[in-house]
Tab-separated table of C-alpha atoms and ligand atoms in Angstrom:
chain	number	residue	atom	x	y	z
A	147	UNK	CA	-12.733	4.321	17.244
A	148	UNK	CA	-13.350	8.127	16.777
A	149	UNK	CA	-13.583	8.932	12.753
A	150	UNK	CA	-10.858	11.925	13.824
A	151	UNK	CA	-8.634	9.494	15.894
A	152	UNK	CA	-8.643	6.912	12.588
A	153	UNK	CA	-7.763	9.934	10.632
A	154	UNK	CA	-4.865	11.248	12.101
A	155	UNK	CA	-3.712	7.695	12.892
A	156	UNK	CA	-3.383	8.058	9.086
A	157	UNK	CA	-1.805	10.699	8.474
A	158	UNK	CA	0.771	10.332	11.037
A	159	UNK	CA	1.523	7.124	9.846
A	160	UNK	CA	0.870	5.444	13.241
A	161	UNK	CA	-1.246	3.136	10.808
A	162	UNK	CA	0.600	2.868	7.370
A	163	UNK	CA	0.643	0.613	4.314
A	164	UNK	CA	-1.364	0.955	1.214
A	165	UNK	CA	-3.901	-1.899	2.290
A	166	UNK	CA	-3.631	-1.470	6.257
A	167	UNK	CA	-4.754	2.136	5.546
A	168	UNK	CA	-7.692	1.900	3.356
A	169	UNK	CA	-9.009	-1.030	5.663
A	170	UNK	CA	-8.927	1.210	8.945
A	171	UNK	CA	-10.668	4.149	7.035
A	172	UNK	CA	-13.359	1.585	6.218
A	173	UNK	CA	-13.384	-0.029	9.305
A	174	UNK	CA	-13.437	3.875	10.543
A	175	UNK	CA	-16.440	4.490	8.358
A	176	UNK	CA	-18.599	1.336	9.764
A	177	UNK	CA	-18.061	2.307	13.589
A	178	UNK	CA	-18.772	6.191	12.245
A	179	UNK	CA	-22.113	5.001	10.656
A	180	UNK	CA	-23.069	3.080	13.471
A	181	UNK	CA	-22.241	5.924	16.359
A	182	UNK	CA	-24.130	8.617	13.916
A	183	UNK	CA	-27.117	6.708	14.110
A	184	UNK	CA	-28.235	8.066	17.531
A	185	UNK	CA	-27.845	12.143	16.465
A	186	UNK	CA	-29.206	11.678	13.152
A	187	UNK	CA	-32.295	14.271	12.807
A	188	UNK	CA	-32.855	12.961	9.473
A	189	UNK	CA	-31.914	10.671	6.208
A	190	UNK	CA	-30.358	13.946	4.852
A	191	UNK	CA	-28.616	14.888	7.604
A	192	UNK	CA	-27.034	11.323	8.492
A	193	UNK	CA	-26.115	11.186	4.220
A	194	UNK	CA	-24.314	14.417	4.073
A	195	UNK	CA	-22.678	13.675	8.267
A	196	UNK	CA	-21.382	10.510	6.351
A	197	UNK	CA	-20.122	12.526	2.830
A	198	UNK	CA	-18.068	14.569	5.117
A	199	UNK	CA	-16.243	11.511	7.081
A	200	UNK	CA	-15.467	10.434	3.729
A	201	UNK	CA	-13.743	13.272	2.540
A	202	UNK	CA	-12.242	13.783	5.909
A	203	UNK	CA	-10.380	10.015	5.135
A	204	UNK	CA	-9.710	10.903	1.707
A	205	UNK	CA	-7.922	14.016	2.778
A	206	UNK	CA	-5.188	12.379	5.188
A	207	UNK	CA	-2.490	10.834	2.419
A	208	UNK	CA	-2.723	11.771	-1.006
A	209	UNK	CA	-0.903	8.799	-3.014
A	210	UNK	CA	-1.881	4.895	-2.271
A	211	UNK	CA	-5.069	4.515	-4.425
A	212	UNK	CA	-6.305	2.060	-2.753
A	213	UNK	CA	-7.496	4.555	-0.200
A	214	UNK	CA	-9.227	5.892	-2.464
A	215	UNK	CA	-10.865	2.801	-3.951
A	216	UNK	CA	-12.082	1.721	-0.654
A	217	UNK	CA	-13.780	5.272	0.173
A	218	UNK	CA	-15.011	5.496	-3.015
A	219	UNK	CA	-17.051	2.468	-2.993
A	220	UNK	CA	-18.398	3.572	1.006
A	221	UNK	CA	-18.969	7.092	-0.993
A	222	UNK	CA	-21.513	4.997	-3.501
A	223	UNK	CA	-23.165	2.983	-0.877
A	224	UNK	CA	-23.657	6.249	1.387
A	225	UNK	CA	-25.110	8.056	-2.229
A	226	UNK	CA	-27.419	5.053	-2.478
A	227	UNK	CA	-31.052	5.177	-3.079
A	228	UNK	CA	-32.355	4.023	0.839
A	229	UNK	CA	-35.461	5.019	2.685
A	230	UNK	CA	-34.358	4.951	6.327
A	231	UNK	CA	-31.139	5.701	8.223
A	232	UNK	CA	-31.277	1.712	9.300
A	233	UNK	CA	-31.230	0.895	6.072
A	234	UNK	CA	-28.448	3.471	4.797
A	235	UNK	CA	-26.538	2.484	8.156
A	236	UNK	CA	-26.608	-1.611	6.705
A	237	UNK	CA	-25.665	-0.496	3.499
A	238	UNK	CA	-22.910	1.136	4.560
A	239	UNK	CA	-21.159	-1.350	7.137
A	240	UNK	CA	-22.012	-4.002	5.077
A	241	UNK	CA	-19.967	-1.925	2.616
A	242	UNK	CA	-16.953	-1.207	4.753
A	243	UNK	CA	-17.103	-4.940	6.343
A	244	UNK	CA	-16.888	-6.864	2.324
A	245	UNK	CA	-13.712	-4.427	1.232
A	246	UNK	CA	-11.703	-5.240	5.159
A	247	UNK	CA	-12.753	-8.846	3.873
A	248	UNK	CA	-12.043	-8.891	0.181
A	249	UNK	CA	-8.503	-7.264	1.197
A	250	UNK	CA	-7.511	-9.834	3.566
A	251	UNK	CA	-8.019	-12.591	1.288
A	252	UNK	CA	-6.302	-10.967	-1.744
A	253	UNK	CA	-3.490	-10.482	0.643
A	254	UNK	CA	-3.379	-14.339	1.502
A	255	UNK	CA	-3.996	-15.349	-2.618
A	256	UNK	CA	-1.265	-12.949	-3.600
A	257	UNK	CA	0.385	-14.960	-0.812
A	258	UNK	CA	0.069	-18.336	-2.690
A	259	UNK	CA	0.658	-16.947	-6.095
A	260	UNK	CA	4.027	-15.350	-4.786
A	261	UNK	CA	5.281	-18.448	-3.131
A	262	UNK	CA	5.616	-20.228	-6.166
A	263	UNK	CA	8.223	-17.747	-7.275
A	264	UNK	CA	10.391	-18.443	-3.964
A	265	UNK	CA	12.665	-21.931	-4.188
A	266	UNK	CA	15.007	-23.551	-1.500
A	267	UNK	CA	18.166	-21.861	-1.030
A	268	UNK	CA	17.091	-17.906	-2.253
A	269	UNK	CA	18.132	-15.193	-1.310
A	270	UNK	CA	15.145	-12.551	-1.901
A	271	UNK	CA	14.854	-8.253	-1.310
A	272	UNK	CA	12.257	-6.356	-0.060
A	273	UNK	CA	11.660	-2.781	0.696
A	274	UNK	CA	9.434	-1.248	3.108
A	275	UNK	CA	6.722	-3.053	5.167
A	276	UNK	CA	4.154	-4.266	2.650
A	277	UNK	CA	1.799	-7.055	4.201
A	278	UNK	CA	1.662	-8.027	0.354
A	279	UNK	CA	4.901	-8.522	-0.111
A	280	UNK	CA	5.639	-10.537	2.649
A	281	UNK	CA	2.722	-12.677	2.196
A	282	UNK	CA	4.539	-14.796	-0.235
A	283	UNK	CA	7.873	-14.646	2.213
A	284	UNK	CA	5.282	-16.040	4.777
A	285	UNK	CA	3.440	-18.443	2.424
A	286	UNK	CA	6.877	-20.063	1.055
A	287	UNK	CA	8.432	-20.371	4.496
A	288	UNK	CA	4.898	-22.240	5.541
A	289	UNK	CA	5.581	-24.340	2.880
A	290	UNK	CA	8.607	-25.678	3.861
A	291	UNK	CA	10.661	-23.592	1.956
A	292	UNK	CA	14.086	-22.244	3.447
A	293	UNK	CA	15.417	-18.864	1.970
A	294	UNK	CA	17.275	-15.732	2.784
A	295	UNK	CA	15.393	-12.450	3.329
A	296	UNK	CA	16.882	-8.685	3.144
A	297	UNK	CA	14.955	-6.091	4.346
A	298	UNK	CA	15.930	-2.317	3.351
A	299	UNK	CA	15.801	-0.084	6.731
A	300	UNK	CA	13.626	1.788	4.751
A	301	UNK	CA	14.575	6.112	5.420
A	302	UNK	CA	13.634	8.188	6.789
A	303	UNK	CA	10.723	6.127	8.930
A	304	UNK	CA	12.508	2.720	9.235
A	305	UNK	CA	9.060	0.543	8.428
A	306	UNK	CA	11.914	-1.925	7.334
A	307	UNK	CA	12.378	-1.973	10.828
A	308	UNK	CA	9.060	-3.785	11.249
A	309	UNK	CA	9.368	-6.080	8.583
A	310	UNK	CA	12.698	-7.817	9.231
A	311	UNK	CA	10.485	-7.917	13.071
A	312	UNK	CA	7.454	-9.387	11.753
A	313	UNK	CA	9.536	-12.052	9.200
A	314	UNK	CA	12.168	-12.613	11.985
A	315	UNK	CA	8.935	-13.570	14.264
A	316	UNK	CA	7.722	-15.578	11.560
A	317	UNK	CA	10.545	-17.559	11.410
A	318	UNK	CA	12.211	-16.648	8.279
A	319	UNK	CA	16.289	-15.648	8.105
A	320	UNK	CA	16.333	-11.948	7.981
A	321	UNK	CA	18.999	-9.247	7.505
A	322	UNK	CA	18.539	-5.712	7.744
A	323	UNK	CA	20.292	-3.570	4.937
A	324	UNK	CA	20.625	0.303	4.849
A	325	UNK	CA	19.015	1.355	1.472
A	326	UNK	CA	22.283	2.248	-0.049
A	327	UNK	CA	23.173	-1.331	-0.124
A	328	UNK	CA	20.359	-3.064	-2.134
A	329	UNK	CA	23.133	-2.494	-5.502
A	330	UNK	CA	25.930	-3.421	-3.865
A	331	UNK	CA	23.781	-7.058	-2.905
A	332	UNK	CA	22.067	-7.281	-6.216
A	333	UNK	CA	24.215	-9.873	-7.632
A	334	UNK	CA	23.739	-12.151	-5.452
A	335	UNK	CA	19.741	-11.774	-5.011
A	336	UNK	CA	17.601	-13.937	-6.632
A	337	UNK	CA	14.078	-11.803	-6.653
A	338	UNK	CA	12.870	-8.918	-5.342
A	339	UNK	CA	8.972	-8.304	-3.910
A	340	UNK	CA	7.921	-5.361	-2.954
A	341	UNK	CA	4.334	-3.629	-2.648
A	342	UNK	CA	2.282	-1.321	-4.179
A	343	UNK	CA	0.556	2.164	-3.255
A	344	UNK	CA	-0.680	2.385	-6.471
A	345	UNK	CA	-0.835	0.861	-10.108
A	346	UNK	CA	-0.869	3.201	-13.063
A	347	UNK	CA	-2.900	1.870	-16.133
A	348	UNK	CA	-0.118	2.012	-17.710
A	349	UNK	CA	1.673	-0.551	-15.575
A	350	UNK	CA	3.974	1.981	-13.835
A	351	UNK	CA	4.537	1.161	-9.960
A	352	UNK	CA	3.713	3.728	-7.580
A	353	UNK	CA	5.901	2.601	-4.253
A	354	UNK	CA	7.974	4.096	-1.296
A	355	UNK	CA	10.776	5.982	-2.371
A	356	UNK	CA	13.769	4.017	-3.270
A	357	UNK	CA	11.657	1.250	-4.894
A	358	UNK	CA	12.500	2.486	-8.720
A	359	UNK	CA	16.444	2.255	-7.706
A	360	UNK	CA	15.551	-1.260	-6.552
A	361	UNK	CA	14.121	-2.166	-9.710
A	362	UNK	CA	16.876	-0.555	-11.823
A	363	UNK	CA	19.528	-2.642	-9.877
A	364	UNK	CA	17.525	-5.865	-10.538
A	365	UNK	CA	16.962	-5.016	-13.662
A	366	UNK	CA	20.762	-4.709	-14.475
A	367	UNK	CA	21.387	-8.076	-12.904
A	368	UNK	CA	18.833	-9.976	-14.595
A	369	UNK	CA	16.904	-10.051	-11.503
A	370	UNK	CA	13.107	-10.934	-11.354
A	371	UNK	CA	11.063	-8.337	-9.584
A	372	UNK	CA	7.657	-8.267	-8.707
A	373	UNK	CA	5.119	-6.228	-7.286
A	374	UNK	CA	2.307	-7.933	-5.189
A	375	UNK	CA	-0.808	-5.477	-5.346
A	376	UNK	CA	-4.486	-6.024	-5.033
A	377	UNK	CA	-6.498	-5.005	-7.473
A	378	UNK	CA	-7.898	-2.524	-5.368
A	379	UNK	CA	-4.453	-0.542	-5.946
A	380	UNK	CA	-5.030	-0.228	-9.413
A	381	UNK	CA	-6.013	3.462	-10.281
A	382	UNK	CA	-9.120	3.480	-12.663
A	383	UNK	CA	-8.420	7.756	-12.509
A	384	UNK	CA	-5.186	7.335	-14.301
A	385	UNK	CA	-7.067	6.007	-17.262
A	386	UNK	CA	-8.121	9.415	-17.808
A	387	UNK	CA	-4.903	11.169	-17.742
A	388	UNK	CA	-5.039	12.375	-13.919
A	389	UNK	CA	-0.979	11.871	-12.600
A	390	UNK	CA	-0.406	10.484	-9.651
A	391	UNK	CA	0.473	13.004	-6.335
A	392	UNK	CA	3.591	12.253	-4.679
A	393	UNK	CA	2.699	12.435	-1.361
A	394	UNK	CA	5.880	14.968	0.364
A	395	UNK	CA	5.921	14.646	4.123
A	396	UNK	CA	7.528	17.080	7.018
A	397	UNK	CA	11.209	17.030	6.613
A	398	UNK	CA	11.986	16.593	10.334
A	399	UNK	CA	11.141	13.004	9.494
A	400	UNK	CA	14.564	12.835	7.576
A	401	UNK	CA	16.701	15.126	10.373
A	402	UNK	CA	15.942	17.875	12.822
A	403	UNK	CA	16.243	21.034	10.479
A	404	UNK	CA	18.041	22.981	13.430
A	405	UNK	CA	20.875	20.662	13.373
A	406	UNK	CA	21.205	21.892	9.111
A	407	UNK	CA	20.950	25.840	9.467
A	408	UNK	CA	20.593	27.067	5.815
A	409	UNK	CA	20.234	23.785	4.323
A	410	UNK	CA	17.017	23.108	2.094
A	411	UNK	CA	15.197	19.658	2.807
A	412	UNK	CA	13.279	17.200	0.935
A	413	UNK	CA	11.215	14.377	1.797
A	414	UNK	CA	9.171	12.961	-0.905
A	415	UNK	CA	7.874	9.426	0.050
A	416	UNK	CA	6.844	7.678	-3.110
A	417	UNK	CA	8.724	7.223	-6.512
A	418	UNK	CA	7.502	5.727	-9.947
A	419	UNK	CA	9.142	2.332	-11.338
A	420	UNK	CA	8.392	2.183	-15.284
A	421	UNK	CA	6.551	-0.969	-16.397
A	422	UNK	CA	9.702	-1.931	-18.457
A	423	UNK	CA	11.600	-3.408	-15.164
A	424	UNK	CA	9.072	-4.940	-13.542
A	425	UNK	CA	8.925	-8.483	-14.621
A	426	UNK	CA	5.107	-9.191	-13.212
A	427	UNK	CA	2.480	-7.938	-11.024
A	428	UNK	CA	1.184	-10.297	-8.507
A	429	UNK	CA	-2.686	-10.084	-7.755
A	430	UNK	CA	-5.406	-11.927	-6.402
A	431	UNK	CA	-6.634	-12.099	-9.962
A	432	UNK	CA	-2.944	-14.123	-11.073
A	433	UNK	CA	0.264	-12.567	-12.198
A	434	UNK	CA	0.082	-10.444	-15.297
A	435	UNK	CA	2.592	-8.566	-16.990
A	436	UNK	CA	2.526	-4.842	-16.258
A	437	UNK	CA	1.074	-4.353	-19.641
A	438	UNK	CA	-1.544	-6.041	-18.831
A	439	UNK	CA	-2.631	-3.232	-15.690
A	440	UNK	CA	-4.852	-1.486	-18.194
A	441	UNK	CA	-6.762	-4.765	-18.205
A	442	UNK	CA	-7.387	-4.497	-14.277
A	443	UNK	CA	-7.758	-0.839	-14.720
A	444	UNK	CA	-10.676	-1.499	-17.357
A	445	UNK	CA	-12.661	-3.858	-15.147
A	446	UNK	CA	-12.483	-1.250	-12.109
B	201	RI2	P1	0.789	-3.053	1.848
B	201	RI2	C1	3.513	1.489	2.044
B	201	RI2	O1	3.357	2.870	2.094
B	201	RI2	C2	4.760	1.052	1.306
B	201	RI2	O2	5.071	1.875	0.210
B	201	RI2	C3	4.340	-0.341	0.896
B	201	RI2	O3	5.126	-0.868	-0.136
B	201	RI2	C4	2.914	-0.081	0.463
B	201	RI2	O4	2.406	0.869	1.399
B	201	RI2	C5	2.025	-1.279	0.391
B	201	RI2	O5	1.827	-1.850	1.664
B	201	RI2	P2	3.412	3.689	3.506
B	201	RI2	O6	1.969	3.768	4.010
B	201	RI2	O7	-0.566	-2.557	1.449
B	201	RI2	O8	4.313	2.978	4.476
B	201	RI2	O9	1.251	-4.162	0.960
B	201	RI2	O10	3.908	5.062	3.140
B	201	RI2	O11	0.877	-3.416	3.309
């Protein structure tokens, strides 16, 4: 895999989800430092050739943390005090290879953890395609539990598409919903999951757009609804004030403009749910309150 290919395969979203992304930009970044290897001149040269792949990842979507997080730590391994490019090379694929690994199992824990929450005869939303969210779906249904699944289409790029696909395959009973539905359902849903791009010390959810009207609509019905994130989605930056960028992508994703002469679009992907209706965060660490992000945040 060409570090340019796995970019734009991020920013055109032919590889998308929080988690899926930050593990192909370090599985990007451990092919990268291998194939480098050859054309390095020097230690300098191969440090600053491997700098500049990481800010070339960094630079494709601007809003799931957990990007960030994983390039970050490659970023400290590639500043680390080696004396050879073999050694720097190791450092840095052994890097890349623990976070693909740590990410996978947090995934499957969140997995367990979530099940627990899912009971014979539910009837549970989710939005999006989140591997972490269906990971309890998956983990419940393994368990021999039998529930009902509705999957938002998910506008304007239809990952909901995928996920009512990938649960269908699994096994589970799915039904597709258009996004404009999820209230008119709510009363007779029993939880909502849905994933994370990134947590906000402060407990606030960053998630695809849509998510916060989710939450409001459970909320009003009493309905639990939790976020399954790894802790690698937590944002350590927004300790220190920084706000979160809302990542706004073309607007031919929502309709060809031609078809709208003089009409002004806007596609913004990602929208903030307040801590106050979310009633717990599902991690590989356990399920906290939101409250308790800061903790998580802290220990980053
Ligand atoms: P996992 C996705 O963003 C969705 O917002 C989803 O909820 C979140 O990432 C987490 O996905 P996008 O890349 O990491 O589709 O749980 O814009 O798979």
């Amino acid at each position: 895999m060409q570090l340019v290919d796995a970019a734009e395969d991020i920013r055109s979203m032919r590889v998308h989800g929080a988690g899926r992304i930050a593990r192909h930009a370090a599985e990007a970044m451990a092919t990268h430092a291998q194939a480098l290897v050859a054309e390095a001149s020097s230690l300098e040269s191969y440090r600053n050739a491997l700098a500049e792949a990481v800010r070339t990842l960094l630079a494709t979507r601007p809003t799931a943390v957990s990007l960030g997080n994983a390039l970050r730590s490659i970023e400290r391994a590639v500043e680390s005090d080696v004396d050879s490019v073999k050694e720097l090379k190791a450092h840095v694929v052994e890097t890349s290879n623990a976070f693909c690994t740590l990410s996978l199992a947090a995934v499957e824990t969140i997995g367990a953890i979530g099940a627990k929450r899912i009971h014979d005869g539910d009837r549970i939303q989710t939005h999006c395609n989140s591997k972490a969210a269906m990971a309890p779906l998956k983990a419940a249904f393994d368990a021999g539990r039998r529930f009902a699944v509705q999957a938002t289409e998910t506008r304007p790029k239809h990952q909901g598409y995928k996920t009512a696909a990938e649960l269908a395959g699994h096994g589970l009973d799915v039904t597709l919903i258009v996004d404009s539905a999820v209230r008119f359902f709510m009363s007779t849903i029993d939880a909502v999951f849905v994933g994370a791009d990134t947590v906000c010390a402060d407990g606030t959810l960053v998630n695809k757009i849509g998510t916060s009207q989710i939450a409001l609509a459970a909320h009003e019905h009493n309905v639990p609804f939790y976020v399954c994130a790894e802790s690698y989605k937590f944002s350590p930056r927004t300790l220190h004030g920084d706000e979160v960028t809302i990542e706004e992508r073309d607007r031919s994703e929502i309709i060809d403009p031609d078809r709208l002469p003089g009409v002004r679009l806007q596609n913004p992907v990602f929208d903030f749910t307040p801590p106050r209706y979310i009633t717990a965060l599902i991690t590989e660490r356990g399920m906290i309150p939101p409250q308790a992000a800061y903790d998580i945040v802290r220990e980053l």
